[in-house]
Each structure stands twice: as C-alpha cells, then as structure tokens.
mmCIF file of C-alpha atoms in Angstrom:
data_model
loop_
_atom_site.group_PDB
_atom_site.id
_atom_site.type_symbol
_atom_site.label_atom_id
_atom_site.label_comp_id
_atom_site.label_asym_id
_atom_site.label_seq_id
_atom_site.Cartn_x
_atom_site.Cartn_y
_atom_site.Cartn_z
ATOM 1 C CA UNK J 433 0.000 0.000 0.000
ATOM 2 C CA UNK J 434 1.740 3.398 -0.636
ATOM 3 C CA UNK J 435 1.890 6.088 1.802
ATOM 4 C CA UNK J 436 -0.845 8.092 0.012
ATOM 5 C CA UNK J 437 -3.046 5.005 0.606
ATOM 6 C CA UNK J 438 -1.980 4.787 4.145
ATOM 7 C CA UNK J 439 -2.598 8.512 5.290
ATOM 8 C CA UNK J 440 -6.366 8.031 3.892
ATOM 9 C CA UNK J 441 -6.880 4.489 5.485
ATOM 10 C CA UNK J 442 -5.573 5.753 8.924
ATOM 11 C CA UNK J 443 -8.359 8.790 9.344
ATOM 12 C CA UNK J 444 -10.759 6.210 8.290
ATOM 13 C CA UNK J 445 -10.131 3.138 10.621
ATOM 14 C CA UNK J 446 -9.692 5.724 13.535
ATOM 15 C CA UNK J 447 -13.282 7.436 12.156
ATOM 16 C CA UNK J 448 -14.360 3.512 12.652
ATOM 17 C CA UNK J 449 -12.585 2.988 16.026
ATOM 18 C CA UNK J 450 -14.603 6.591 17.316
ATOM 19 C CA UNK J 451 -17.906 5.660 16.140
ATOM 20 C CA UNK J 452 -17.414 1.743 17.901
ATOM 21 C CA UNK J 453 -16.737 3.373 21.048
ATOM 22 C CA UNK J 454 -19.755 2.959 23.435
ATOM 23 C CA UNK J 455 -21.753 5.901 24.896
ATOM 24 C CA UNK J 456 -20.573 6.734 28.458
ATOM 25 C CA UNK J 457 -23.147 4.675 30.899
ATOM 26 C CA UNK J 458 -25.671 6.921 32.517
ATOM 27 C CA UNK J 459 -25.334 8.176 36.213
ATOM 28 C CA UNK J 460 -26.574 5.661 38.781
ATOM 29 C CA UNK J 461 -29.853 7.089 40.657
ATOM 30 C CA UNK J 462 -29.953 7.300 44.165
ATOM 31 C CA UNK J 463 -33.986 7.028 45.461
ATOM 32 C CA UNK J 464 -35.174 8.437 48.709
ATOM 33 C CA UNK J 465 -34.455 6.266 51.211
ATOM 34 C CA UNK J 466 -30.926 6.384 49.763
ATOM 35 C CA UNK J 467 -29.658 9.780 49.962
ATOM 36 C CA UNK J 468 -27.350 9.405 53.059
ATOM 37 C CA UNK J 469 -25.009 8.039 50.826
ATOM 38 C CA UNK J 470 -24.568 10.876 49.156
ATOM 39 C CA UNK J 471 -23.241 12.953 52.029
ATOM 40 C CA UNK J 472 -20.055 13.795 51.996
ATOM 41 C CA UNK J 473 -18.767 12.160 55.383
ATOM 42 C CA UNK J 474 -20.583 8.948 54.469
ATOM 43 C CA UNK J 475 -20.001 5.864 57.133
ATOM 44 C CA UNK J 476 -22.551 3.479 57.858
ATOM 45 C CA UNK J 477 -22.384 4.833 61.803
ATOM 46 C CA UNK J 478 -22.842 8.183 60.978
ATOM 47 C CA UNK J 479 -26.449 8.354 60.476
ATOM 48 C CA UNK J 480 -27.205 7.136 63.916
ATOM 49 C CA UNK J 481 -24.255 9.973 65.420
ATOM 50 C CA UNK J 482 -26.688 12.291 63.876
ATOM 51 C CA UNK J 483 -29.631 11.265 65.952
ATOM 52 C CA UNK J 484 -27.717 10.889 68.995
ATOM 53 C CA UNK J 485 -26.276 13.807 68.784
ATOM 54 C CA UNK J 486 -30.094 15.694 67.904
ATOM 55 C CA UNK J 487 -30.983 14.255 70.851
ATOM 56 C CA UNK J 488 -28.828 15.853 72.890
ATOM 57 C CA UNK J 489 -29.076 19.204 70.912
ATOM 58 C CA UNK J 490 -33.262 18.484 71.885
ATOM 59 C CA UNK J 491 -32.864 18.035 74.925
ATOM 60 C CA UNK J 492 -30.617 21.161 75.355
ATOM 61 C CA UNK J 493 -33.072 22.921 73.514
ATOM 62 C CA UNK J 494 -36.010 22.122 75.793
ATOM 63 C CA UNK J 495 -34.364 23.095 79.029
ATOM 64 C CA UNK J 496 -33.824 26.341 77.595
ATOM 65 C CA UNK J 497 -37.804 26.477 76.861
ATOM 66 C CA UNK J 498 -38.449 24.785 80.129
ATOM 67 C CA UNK J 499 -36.676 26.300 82.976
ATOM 68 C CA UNK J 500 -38.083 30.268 82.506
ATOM 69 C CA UNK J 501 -41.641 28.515 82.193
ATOM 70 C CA UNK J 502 -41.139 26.673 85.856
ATOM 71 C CA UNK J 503 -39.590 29.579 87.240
ATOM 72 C CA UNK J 504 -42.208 31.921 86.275
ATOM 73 C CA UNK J 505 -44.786 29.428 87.248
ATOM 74 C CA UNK J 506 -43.008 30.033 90.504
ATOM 75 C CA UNK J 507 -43.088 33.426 90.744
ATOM 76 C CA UNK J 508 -47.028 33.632 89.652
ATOM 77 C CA UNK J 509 -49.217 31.339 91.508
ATOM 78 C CA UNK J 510 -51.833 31.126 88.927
ATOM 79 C CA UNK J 511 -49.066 29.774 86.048
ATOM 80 C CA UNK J 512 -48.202 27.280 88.732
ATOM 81 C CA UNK J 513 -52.062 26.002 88.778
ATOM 82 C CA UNK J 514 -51.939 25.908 85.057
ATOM 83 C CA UNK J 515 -48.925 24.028 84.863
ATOM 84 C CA UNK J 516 -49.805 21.001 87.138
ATOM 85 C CA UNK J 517 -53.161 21.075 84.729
ATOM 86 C CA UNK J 518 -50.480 20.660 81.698
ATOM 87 C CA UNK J 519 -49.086 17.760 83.812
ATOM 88 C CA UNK J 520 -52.000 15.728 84.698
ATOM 89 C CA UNK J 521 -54.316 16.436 81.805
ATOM 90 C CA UNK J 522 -54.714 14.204 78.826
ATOM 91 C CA UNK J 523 -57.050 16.717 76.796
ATOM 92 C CA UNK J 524 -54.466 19.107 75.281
ATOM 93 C CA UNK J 525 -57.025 20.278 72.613
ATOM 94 C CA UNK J 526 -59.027 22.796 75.162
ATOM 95 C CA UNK J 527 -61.326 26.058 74.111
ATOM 96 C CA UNK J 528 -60.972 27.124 77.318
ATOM 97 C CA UNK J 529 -57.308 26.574 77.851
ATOM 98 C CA UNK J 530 -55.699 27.509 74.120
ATOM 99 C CA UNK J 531 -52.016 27.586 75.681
ATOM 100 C CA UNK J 532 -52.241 23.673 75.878
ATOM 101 C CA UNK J 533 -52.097 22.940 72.503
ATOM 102 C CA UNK J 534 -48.747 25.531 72.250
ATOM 103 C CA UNK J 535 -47.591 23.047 75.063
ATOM 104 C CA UNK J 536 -48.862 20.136 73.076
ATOM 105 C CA UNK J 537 -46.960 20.808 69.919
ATOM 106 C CA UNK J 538 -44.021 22.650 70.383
ATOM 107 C CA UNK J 539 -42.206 20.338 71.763
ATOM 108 C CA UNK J 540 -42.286 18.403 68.299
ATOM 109 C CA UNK J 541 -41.500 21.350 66.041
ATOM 110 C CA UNK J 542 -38.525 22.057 68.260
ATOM 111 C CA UNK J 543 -37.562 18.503 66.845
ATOM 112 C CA UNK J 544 -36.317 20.164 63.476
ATOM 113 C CA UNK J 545 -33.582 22.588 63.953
ATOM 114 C CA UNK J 546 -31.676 19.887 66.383
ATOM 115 C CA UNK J 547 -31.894 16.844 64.054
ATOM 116 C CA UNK J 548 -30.686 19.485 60.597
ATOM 117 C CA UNK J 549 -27.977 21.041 63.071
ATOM 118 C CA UNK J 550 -26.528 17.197 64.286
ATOM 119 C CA UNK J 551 -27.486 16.575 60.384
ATOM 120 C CA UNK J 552 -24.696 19.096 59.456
ATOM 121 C CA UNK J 553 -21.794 18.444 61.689
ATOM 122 C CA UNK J 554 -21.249 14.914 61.694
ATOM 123 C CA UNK J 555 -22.423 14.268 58.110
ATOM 124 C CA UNK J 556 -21.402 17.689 56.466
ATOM 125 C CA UNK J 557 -22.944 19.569 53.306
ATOM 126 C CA UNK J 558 -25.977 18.067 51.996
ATOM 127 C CA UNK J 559 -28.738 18.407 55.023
ATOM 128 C CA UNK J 560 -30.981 19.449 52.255
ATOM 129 C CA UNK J 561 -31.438 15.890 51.125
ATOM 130 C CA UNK J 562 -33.126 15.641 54.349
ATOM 131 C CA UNK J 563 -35.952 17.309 52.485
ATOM 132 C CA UNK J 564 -35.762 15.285 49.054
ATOM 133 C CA UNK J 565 -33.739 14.570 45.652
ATOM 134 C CA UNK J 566 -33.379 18.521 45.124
ATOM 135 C CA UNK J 567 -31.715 19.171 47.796
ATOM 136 C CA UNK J 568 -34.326 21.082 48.694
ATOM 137 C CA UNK J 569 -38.164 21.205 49.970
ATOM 138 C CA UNK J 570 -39.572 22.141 46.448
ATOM 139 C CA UNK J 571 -42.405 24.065 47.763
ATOM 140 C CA UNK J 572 -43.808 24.647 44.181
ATOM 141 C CA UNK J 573 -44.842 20.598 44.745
ATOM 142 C CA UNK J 574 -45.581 21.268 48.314
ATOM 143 C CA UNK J 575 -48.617 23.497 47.111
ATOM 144 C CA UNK J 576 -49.771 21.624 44.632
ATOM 145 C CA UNK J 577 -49.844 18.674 47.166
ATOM 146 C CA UNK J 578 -51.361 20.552 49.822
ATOM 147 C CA UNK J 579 -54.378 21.589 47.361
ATOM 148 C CA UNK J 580 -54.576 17.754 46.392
ATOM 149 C CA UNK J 581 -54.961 16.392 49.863
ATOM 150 C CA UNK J 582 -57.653 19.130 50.498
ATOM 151 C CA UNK J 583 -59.408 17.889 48.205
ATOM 152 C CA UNK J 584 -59.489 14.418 48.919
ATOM 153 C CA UNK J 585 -60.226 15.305 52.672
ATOM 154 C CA UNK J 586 -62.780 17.624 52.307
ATOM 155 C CA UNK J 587 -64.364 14.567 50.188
ATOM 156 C CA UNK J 588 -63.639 12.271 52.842
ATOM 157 C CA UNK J 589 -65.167 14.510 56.151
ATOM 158 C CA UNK J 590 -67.810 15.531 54.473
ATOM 159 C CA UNK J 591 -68.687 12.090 53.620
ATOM 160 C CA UNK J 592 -67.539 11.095 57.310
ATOM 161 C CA UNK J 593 -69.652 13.963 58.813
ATOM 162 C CA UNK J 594 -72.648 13.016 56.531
ATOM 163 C CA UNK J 595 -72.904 9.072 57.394
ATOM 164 C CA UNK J 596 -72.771 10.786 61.240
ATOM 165 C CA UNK J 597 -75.513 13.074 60.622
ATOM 166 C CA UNK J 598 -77.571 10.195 58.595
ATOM 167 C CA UNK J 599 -76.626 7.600 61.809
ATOM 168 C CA UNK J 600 -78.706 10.191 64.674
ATOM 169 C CA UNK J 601 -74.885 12.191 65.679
ATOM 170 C CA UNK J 602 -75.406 15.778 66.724
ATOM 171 C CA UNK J 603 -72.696 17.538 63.810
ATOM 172 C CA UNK J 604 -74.338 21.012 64.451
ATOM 173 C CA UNK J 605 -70.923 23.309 64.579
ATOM 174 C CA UNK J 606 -71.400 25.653 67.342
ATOM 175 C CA UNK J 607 -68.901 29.224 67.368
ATOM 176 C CA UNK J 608 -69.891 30.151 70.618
ATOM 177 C CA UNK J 609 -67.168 30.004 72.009
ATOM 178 C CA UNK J 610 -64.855 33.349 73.145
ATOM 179 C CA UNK J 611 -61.674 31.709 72.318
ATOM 180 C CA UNK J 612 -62.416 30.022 69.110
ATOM 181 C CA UNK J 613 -60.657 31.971 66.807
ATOM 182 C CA UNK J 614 -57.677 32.219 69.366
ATOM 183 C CA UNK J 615 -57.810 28.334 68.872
ATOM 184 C CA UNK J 616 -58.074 28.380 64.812
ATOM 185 C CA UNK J 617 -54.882 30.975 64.437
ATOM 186 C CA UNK J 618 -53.091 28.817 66.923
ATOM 187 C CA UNK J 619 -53.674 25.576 64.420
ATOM 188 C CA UNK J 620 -53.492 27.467 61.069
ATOM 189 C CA UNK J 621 -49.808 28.569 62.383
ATOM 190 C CA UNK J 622 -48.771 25.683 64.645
ATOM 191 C CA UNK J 623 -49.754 22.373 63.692
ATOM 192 C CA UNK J 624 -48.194 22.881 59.617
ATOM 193 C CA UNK J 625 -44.879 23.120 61.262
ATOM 194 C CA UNK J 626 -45.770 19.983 63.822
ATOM 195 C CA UNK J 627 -46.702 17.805 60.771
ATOM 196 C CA UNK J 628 -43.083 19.030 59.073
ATOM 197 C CA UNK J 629 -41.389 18.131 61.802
ATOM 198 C CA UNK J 630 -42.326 14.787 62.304
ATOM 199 C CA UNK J 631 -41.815 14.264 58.907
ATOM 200 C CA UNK J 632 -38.279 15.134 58.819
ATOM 201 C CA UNK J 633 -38.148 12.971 61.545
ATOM 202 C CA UNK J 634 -39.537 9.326 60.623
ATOM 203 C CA UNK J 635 -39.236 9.827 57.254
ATOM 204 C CA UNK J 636 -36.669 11.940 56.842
ATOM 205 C CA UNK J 637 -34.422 10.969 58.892
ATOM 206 C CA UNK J 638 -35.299 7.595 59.933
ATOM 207 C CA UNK J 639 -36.139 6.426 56.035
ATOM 208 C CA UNK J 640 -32.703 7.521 55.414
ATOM 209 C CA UNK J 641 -31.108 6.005 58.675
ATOM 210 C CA UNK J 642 -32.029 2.131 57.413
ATOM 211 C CA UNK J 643 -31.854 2.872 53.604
ATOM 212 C CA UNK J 644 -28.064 3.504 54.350
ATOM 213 C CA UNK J 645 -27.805 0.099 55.226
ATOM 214 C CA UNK J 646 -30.501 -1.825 53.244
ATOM 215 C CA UNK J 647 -31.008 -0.924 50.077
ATOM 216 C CA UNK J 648 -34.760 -2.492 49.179
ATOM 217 C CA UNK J 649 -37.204 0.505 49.982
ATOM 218 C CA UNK J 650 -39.606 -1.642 52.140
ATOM 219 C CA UNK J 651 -37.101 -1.752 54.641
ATOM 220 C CA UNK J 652 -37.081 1.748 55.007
ATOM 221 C CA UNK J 653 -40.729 1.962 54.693
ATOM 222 C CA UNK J 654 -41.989 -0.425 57.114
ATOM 223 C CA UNK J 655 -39.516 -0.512 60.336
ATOM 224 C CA UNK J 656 -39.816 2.859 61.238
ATOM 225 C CA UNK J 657 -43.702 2.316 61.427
ATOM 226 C CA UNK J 658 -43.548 0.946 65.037
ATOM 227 C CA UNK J 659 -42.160 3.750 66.223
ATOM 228 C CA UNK J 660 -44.710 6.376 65.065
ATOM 229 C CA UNK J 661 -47.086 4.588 66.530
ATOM 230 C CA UNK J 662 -45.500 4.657 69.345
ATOM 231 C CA UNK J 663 -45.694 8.439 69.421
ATOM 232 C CA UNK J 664 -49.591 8.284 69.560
ATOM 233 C CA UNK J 665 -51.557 6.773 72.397
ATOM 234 C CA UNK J 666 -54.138 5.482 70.295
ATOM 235 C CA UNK J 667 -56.305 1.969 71.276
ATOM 236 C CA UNK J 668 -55.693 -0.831 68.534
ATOM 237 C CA UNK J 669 -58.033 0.647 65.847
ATOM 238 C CA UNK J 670 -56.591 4.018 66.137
ATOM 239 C CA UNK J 671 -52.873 2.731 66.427
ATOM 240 C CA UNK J 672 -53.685 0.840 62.600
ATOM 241 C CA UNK J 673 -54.495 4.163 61.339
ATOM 242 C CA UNK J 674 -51.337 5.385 62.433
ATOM 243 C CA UNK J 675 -49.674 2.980 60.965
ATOM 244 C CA UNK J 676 -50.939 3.013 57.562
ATOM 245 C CA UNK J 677 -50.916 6.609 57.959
ATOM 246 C CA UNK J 678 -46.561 6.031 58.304
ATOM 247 C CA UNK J 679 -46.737 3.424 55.465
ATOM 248 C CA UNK J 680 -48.736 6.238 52.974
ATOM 249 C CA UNK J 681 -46.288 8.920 53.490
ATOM 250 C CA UNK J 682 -43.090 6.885 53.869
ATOM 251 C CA UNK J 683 -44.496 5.227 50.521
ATOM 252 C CA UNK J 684 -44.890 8.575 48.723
ATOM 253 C CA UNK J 685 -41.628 9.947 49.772
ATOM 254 C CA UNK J 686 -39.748 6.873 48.074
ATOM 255 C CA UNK J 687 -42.247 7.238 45.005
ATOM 256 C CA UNK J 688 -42.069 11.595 44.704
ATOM 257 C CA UNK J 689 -38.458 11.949 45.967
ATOM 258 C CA UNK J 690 -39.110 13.990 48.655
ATOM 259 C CA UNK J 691 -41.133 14.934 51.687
ATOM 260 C CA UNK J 692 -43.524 17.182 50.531
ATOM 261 C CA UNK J 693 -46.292 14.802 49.848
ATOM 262 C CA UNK J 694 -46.314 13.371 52.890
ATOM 263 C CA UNK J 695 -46.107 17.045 54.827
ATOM 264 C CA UNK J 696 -48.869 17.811 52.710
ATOM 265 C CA UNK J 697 -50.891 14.958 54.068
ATOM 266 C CA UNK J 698 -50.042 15.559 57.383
ATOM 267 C CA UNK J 699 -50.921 18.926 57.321
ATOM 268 C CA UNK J 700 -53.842 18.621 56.169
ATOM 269 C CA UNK J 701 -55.281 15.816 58.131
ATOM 270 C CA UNK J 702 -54.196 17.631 61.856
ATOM 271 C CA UNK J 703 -55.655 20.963 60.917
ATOM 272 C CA UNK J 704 -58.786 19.545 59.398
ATOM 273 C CA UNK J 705 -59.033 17.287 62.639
ATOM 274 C CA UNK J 706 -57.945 20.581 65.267
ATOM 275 C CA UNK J 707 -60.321 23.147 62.830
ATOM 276 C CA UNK J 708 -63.565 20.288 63.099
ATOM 277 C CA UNK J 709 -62.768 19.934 66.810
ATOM 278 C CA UNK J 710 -62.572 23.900 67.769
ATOM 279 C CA UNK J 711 -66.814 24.018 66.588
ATOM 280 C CA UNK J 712 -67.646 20.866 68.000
ATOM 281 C CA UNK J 713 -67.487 18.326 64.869
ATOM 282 C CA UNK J 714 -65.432 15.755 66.211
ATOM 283 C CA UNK J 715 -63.407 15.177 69.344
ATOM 284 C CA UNK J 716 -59.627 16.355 68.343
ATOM 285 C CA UNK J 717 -58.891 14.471 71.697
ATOM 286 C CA UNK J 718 -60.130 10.902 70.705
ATOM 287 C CA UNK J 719 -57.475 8.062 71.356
ATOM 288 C CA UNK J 720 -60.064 5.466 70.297
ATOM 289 C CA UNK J 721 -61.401 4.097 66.792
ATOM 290 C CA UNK J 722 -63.292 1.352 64.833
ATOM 291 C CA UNK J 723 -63.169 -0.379 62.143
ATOM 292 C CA UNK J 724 -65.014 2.003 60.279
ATOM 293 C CA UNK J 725 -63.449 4.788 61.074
ATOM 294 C CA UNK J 726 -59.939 2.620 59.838
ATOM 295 C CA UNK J 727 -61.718 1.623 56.565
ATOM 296 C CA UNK J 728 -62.414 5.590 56.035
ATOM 297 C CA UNK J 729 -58.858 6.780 56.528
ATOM 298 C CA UNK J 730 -57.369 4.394 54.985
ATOM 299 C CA UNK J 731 -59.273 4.875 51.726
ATOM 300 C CA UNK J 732 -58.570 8.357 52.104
ATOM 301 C CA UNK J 733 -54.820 8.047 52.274
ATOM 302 C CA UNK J 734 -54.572 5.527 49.364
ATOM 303 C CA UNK J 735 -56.617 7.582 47.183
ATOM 304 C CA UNK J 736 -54.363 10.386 47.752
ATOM 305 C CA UNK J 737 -51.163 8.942 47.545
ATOM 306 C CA UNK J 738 -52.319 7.440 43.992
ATOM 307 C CA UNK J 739 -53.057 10.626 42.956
ATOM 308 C CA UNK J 740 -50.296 12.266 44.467
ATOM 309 C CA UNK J 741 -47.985 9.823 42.617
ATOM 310 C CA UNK J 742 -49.825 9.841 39.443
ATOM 311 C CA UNK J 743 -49.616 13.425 39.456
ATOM 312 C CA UNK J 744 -46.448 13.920 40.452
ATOM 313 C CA UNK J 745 -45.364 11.431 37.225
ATOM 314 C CA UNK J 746 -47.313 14.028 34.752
ATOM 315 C CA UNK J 747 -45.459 17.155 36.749
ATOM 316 C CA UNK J 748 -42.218 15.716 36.208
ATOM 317 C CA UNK J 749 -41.312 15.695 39.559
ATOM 318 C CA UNK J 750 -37.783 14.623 40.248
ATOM 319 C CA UNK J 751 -37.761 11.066 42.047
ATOM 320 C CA UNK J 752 -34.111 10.299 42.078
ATOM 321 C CA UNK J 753 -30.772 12.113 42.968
ATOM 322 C CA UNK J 754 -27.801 11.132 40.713
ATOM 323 C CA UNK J 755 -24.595 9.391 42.032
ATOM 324 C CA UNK J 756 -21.821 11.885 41.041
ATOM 325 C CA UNK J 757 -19.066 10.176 43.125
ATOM 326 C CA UNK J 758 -15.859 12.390 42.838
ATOM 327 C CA UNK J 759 -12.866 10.659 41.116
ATOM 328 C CA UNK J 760 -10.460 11.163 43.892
ATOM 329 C CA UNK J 761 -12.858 9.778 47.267
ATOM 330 C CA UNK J 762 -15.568 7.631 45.404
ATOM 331 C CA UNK J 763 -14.635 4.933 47.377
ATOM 332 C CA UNK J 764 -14.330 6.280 50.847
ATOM 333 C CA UNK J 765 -18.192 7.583 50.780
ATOM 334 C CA UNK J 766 -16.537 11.160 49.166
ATOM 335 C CA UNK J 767 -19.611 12.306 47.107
ATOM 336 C CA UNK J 768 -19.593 15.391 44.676
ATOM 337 C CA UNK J 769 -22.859 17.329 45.619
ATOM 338 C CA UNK J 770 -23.763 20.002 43.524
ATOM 339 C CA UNK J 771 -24.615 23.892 44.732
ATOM 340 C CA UNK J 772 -27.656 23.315 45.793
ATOM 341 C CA UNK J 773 -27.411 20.560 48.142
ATOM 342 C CA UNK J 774 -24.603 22.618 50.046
ATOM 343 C CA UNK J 775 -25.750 23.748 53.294
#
C-alpha cells in the first residue's frame, strides 16, 4: 500500500474505532431512602451519630424552653395552677385553655432545627437531602400537594360527617365560644410546622437512617412504622391508622423523591381534625377508633397517595438524585454534591 493510501486508510479506521466506542453509561440514581449516601462524610455509623447527637441538641433545647416557664410558674401562683393542669391532663385540645395545645406541639417542632444542626456536623454539606432529591423542599410541589390532599379530605369529612348526621350524631358546629378563633390561628400557624417536623423525623431521617444500610425501599418503609405509633396513644383501631398513615407517606416519599407529599398529608389531616374539633365536629382528643373509622382513613390516604404519585409522574417531579461520586474519594463515601445541596 503506498503512503498516500496509508494517510487516507488511517483517518478512516480511527473514524471507525470513534464511532465503535460505546456511549458513556448513565449516572446511577440514588432514590429516597438512599440519599445518606450521598453525604459527603458517608459511614454506615454516621447516620445514627446524627440522631444521637439531635438528641442531645433536643434536649438542650427544651431546658432552655423549660426552665423560665417553671420559674415563672413560681413566681405567679396562677401559672403554677396551670402548669400542674399541663401535667395531669390528657385533653391538650381545650377552648378554654388555648395555651395547651402551644404546650402540646411545640415540643415536636422544636424537633427540626436539632436533628438538621446534628445533620450538618457529623455528616457535612448536603442536610438538604433531608428534604428530598433537590436538595431542597420544592415548595412549588408542596402546594400543589397541599391543594390535592384538600381535596381528597374535604371529600372524605364531608362524607364522614354526613354518614354521622344520617346515623342520629349531633354535627351542628357551634362558634360560641370566646376563644375560638384564638384556637383556629393557633392551628393554622402551629400544627403545619408539627406535621413538618415529624416528617423530617420518621421519614426523613429515619427512612434515610435504614436505607443507608438496606437498600430495598420496604425496609425503610416499614420498620420505622412501630415507632410512630408509638408516638400516639391510640387503642388498637386508632394505632392501625397510624400505621398506615406512616406506610402512605413513607411510601410517597420513596415514590415523589421527597417529603412534601407526605407534609402535605399531614398537614392537612391535623388541621382539618384541630379546625372540626374547635366548633364541636369531632373530638380532636379521641385516642379510640373502629373499624369504620380505619376503613375511612385508609381509603382516604390511598386515594391520595395514587393521585399524588400519578400526578407527580405528569409534573415531572424529580424522584431520584444522581450518584456523582468524585474521582479522587468515590470509594471512601466522598460524594460530589452540587450547589444546591450545600448547606
């Protein structure tokens, strides 16, 4: 072959050689219940430092809170009579004593800046993941959620309400009383942050906490569920609402990325239970259920969460974080998180 024939047979076998070469493989996708892994500081201990370390950071937090409100009680005999009240009573949803539900609640959203500060110095940058995929709590999908799970409650009490009415229960709302509104403001601007904070909680943090270590999502699903239910003093019917309640929203954070559905739910359930129980609707302090009452819920919830999913599919909402893993600490749990899940 002469060197003229060689110079245009090179270009072409290396044209050949470029065009065989095979397409870089797509990112890996990191779901949910996965995102600890992305973290910088990555160990498979150093999820559970986190929540030792909140707790501490908690409990700090509610001295702070605590020790003014004894000494004061102290110093004014009437706090002191409310206080032991706050001690012995079971009824924190009270017309007549608004404060409780403040003492009720705050408490849990005083959960959230403990578990995202421990979040931040053991595991570094990336406590947004806490929140979802983004990095983020993409409140755009947090409204649309909210207005989705409004609608399918508003179905589902009214249709609750109606069978009561239609059975011989007296529904009649009464506004009577002089510290109604005192009560609605207090559960308009409490009880959204209450439902957050339990959510960053148990499935925020504890989704997280076994999906480092088991990678199937119905691990992270289901074994935080006993512990929710745990949290709520409910008999046997009212404790299985709870816990499909934990299995909807853990369920809809794996399939939507993110928390937001399952705040929305939240929400929405507590305030429409709190705003029904401040005219007399239903008893916001009921512990007890029946199998009714389970069979209602539950369709709620599912009906939600497949519209909430479905939904979220047509939106385009993110469901999984990719697995940039820096070249040069891949290996030692070293992740490369973009700007937006600094923090």
């Amino acid at each position: 072959m002469s060197s003229t024939e060689d110079d245009i047979a090179a270009p072409a076998s290396m044209t050949a050689s470029v065009a065989a070469a095979p397409a870089p493989a797509p990112a890996a996708q990191i779901a949910f219940h996965r995102l600890a892994r992305l973290r910088p500081r990555y160990r498979w201990w150093r999820m559970l430092l986190t929540g030792l370390l909140a707790v501490v950071f908690y409990v700090a937090l509610l001295l702070i809170v605590m020790v003014p409100v004894g000494v004061a009680s102290v110093l004014v005999p009437e706090w002191g009579i409310e206080l032991q009240t706050l001690l012995v009573t079971m009824e924190y949803f009270d017309l007549d004593r608004p404060w409780l539900l403040v003492a009720l609640v705050l408490p849990l959203i005083l959960m959230i800046p403990p578990l995202l500060l421990a979040s931040r110095i053991v595991e570094g940058r990336g406590v947004g993941l806490l929140s979802s995929v983004a990095g983020r709590l993409r409140l755009g999908w947090l409204g649309k959620s909210l207005l989705l799970a409004l609608a399918v409650f508003a179905v589902y009490f009214a249709v609750s309400l109606g069978i009561s009415a239609a059975t011989g229960s007296d529904i009649a709302p009464d506004f009577a009383h002089p510290n109604l509104w005192i009560m609605v403001l207090l559960v308009l601007l409490l009880i959204p942050f209450q439902a957050a904070a339990e959510e960053y909680v148990f499935r925020g943090y504890l989704m997280q906490l076994v999906g480092g270590w088991l990678r199937h999502p119905a691990f992270a699903i289901l074994l935080p569920v006993p512990l929710f239910v745990l949290g709520h003093g409910y008999d046997v019917w009212g404790a299985a609402s709870v816990g499909v309640f934990a299995i909807v929203a853990a369920w809809l954070c794996w399939r939507t990325g993110g928390l937001e559905a399952a705040i929305s739910l939240h929400i929405v359930n507590n305030v429409l239970i709190f705003l029904f129980g401040s005219v007399g609707m239903v008893d916001a302090n009921a512990t007890s259920g029946t199998p009714i009452d389970l069979l209602g819920s539950t369709a709620a919830m599912v009906v939600y969460a497949l519209l909430a999913d479905r939904w979220a599919r047509r939106l385009g909402v993110v469901r999984t974080a990719p697995a940039a893993v820096a070249a040069s600490g891949g290996a030692n749990g070293t992740h490369r998180l973009d700007a937006v899940f600094y923090g």
